[in-house]
Amino acid sequence: MPSSDPHDHPLAPRLAPLLRRRPPHLEGPDGEQWEIEFDEGPANHLPDGALIFAANGVGDELFLLPDEPGVLVFWHDGAEIAPYSPTVKELRPDHQRPPSDHGPVAYFGGQTPVRLGDRVRIRYWLFFKDTGTITYVPGVSPKKPSLECDGLAWVRVTLDEGKGTVDTIVTENGSLQKGVRPLDGE
């Protein structure tokens, strides 16, 4: 997709949240990752006046139209155009979304609820054990599409000493697997 300067396009003011401080990528409400790529040239598959501003690398494009208030998406499979996001601002990766309506999450056994800030021992990648802090709980934390999508959800544990993060899946019954235990339960 050829790049061009979006500042001259009539829809440029609607892109202000991206142009002020350009994020490295965008994140859709479905967790899809988008790279910012501007294209104001004519596109046979889009209505006249469209401003393409992001693509996901597989042929799908995000764009704006003068007579549509929100962000639209062109899904190349099926050549479908659909509403995608109410505003450009909501696509920024740092946009604070409200918590989802995910039900409560409990530790293995279903008795003790998982809470933000809980100190835990976690086993991951078969051999590793470490300690960390719960930093994301579905239904409690502001929703991250990368941790809640397609009917699945994960709890994020930030490991001690800056060793990174581990995301552990929430099972169908709303509990974590045996590998995550609260430290006060040992």
Coordinates of C-alpha atoms in Angstrom, one line a residue:
M1 CA 0.0 0.0 0.0
P2 CA 1.6 3.3 -1.0
S3 CA 2.1 5.8 1.8
S4 CA 1.1 9.5 1.5
D5 CA 0.8 12.5 3.8
P6 CA -2.6 12.3 5.5
H7 CA -2.5 15.9 6.6
D8 CA -3.9 17.2 3.3
H9 CA -6.9 14.9 3.3
P10 CA -10.3 16.3 4.4
L11 CA -10.6 13.5 7.0
A12 CA -7.2 14.3 8.6
P13 CA -8.7 16.0 11.7
R14 CA -10.4 12.7 12.6
L15 CA -6.9 11.1 12.6
A16 CA -5.5 13.6 15.2
P17 CA -5.3 10.9 18.0
L18 CA -2.8 9.0 15.7
L19 CA -0.9 11.9 14.3
R20 CA -0.1 13.7 17.6
R21 CA 1.9 10.8 19.0
R22 CA 2.0 8.0 16.6
P23 CA 1.7 4.6 18.3
P24 CA 3.7 1.7 16.9
H25 CA 0.5 -0.2 16.1
L26 CA -3.2 -0.1 16.6
E27 CA -5.3 -2.7 18.5
G28 CA -8.9 -3.4 17.5
P29 CA -11.8 -4.2 19.8
D30 CA -11.4 -7.8 18.6
G31 CA -7.7 -7.9 19.5
E32 CA -6.5 -7.6 15.9
Q33 CA -3.2 -5.8 15.5
W34 CA -3.0 -3.1 12.8
E35 CA 0.0 -1.2 11.4
I36 CA -0.5 2.4 10.5
E37 CA -0.3 2.9 6.7
F38 CA -1.9 5.9 5.0
D39 CA -3.3 5.6 1.5
E40 CA -5.6 8.3 0.1
G41 CA -5.4 7.1 -3.5
P42 CA -8.4 5.6 -5.2
A43 CA -9.2 2.1 -4.1
N44 CA -11.6 0.2 -6.4
H45 CA -12.9 -1.8 -3.5
L46 CA -13.8 1.2 -1.3
P47 CA -16.3 4.1 -1.7
D48 CA -15.1 7.4 -3.1
G49 CA -13.4 9.7 -0.5
A50 CA -12.1 6.8 1.6
L51 CA -8.9 7.4 3.6
I52 CA -7.1 4.1 4.4
F53 CA -5.0 4.5 7.5
A54 CA -4.1 1.0 8.7
A55 CA -3.6 -2.6 7.5
N56 CA -3.1 -5.9 9.2
G57 CA -0.8 -7.4 6.7
V58 CA -3.2 -10.0 5.2
G59 CA -5.3 -7.6 3.0
D60 CA -7.7 -6.1 5.5
E61 CA -7.8 -2.3 5.8
L62 CA -9.1 0.3 8.3
F63 CA -10.5 3.4 6.7
L64 CA -12.6 6.5 7.2
L65 CA -15.4 7.9 5.0
P66 CA -16.8 11.5 5.1
D67 CA -20.4 10.5 5.8
E68 CA -19.6 7.8 8.4
P69 CA -18.7 8.8 12.0
G70 CA -16.7 5.7 13.0
V71 CA -13.9 3.6 11.6
L72 CA -14.8 1.1 9.0
V73 CA -13.0 -2.1 8.0
F74 CA -12.6 -3.8 4.6
W75 CA -12.3 -7.6 5.2
H76 CA -10.6 -8.9 2.0
D77 CA -12.2 -12.4 2.6
G78 CA -15.6 -11.9 1.1
A79 CA -14.8 -8.3 0.1
E80 CA -17.0 -7.1 3.0
I81 CA -17.1 -3.5 4.5
A82 CA -18.3 -3.3 8.1
P83 CA -18.2 -0.9 11.1
Y84 CA -15.2 -1.6 13.2
S85 CA -14.7 1.1 16.0
P86 CA -16.7 4.1 17.0
T87 CA -13.6 6.4 17.0
V88 CA -9.9 6.3 16.0
K89 CA -8.9 7.0 19.6
E90 CA -10.3 3.7 20.7
L91 CA -7.8 1.9 18.5
R92 CA -4.8 3.2 20.3
P93 CA -3.1 0.4 22.3
D94 CA -3.1 2.6 25.4
H95 CA -6.8 3.3 25.2
Q96 CA -8.5 2.4 28.6
R97 CA -11.4 0.1 27.9
P98 CA -14.0 -0.7 30.6
P99 CA -13.8 -4.2 32.1
S100 CA -15.6 -6.9 30.2
D101 CA -18.6 -8.8 31.5
H102 CA -16.5 -11.9 32.2
G103 CA -17.6 -13.8 35.2
P104 CA -15.5 -14.2 38.4
V105 CA -12.2 -16.1 38.1
A106 CA -11.0 -18.5 40.9
Y107 CA -7.9 -20.5 41.6
F108 CA -7.9 -24.2 41.0
G109 CA -10.6 -25.8 43.0
G110 CA -13.0 -22.9 42.6
Q111 CA -13.0 -21.6 46.2
T112 CA -10.6 -18.7 46.2
P113 CA -11.2 -15.7 43.9
V114 CA -8.3 -14.4 41.8
R115 CA -7.7 -10.7 42.6
L116 CA -5.5 -8.0 41.2
G117 CA -2.3 -7.8 43.2
D118 CA -2.4 -11.4 44.5
R119 CA 1.1 -12.8 45.0
V120 CA 1.3 -16.2 43.3
R121 CA 3.6 -19.1 42.5
I122 CA 3.3 -20.1 38.9
R123 CA 4.6 -23.1 36.9
Y124 CA 4.9 -22.5 33.2
W125 CA 6.5 -24.1 30.1
L126 CA 6.6 -27.5 31.9
F127 CA 9.8 -26.9 33.9
F128 CA 9.9 -23.4 35.2
K129 CA 8.5 -22.2 38.5
D130 CA 8.5 -18.6 39.7
T131 CA 6.7 -16.1 41.8
G132 CA 4.9 -13.0 40.7
T133 CA 1.9 -10.7 41.0
I134 CA -1.5 -11.0 39.3
T135 CA -1.7 -7.9 37.0
Y136 CA -4.7 -8.7 34.8
V137 CA -8.0 -10.4 35.7
P138 CA -10.8 -10.7 33.1
G139 CA -13.9 -8.8 34.1
V140 CA -12.0 -6.7 36.7
S141 CA -9.1 -5.1 34.7
P142 CA -9.7 -2.6 31.8
K143 CA -10.3 -5.0 28.9
K144 CA -7.3 -5.9 26.8
P145 CA -8.5 -7.6 23.5
S146 CA -5.2 -9.6 23.4
L147 CA -6.2 -11.2 26.8
E148 CA -9.9 -11.7 26.1
C149 CA -10.9 -12.7 22.6
D150 CA -12.9 -15.4 20.8
G151 CA -14.6 -16.6 24.0
L152 CA -11.2 -17.2 25.7
A153 CA -9.6 -15.3 28.5
W154 CA -6.3 -15.2 30.3
V155 CA -5.0 -14.0 33.7
R156 CA -1.6 -12.2 33.5
V157 CA 1.1 -12.8 36.0
T158 CA 4.0 -10.3 36.1
L159 CA 7.0 -12.2 37.3
D160 CA 9.4 -10.9 40.0
E161 CA 12.7 -9.3 39.3
G162 CA 11.6 -8.1 35.8
K163 CA 11.5 -11.6 34.3
G164 CA 8.5 -10.7 32.1
T165 CA 4.9 -11.9 32.1
V166 CA 3.1 -15.2 31.9
D167 CA -0.5 -15.4 30.7
T168 CA -2.5 -18.4 31.9
I169 CA -5.8 -19.4 30.5
V170 CA -9.1 -19.3 32.4
T171 CA -10.8 -22.7 32.0
E172 CA -14.4 -23.1 30.9
N173 CA -15.6 -23.3 34.6
G174 CA -13.9 -20.0 35.4
S175 CA -10.9 -21.3 37.3
L176 CA -7.2 -21.4 36.7
Q177 CA -5.2 -24.5 36.2
K178 CA -3.2 -26.1 39.1
G179 CA 0.0 -24.4 38.1
V180 CA -1.1 -21.0 39.6
R181 CA -1.4 -20.9 43.4
P182 CA -1.6 -18.0 45.8
L183 CA 1.5 -17.7 47.9
D184 CA -0.5 -17.4 51.1
G185 CA -1.9 -20.9 50.4
E186 CA 1.4 -22.6 50.7

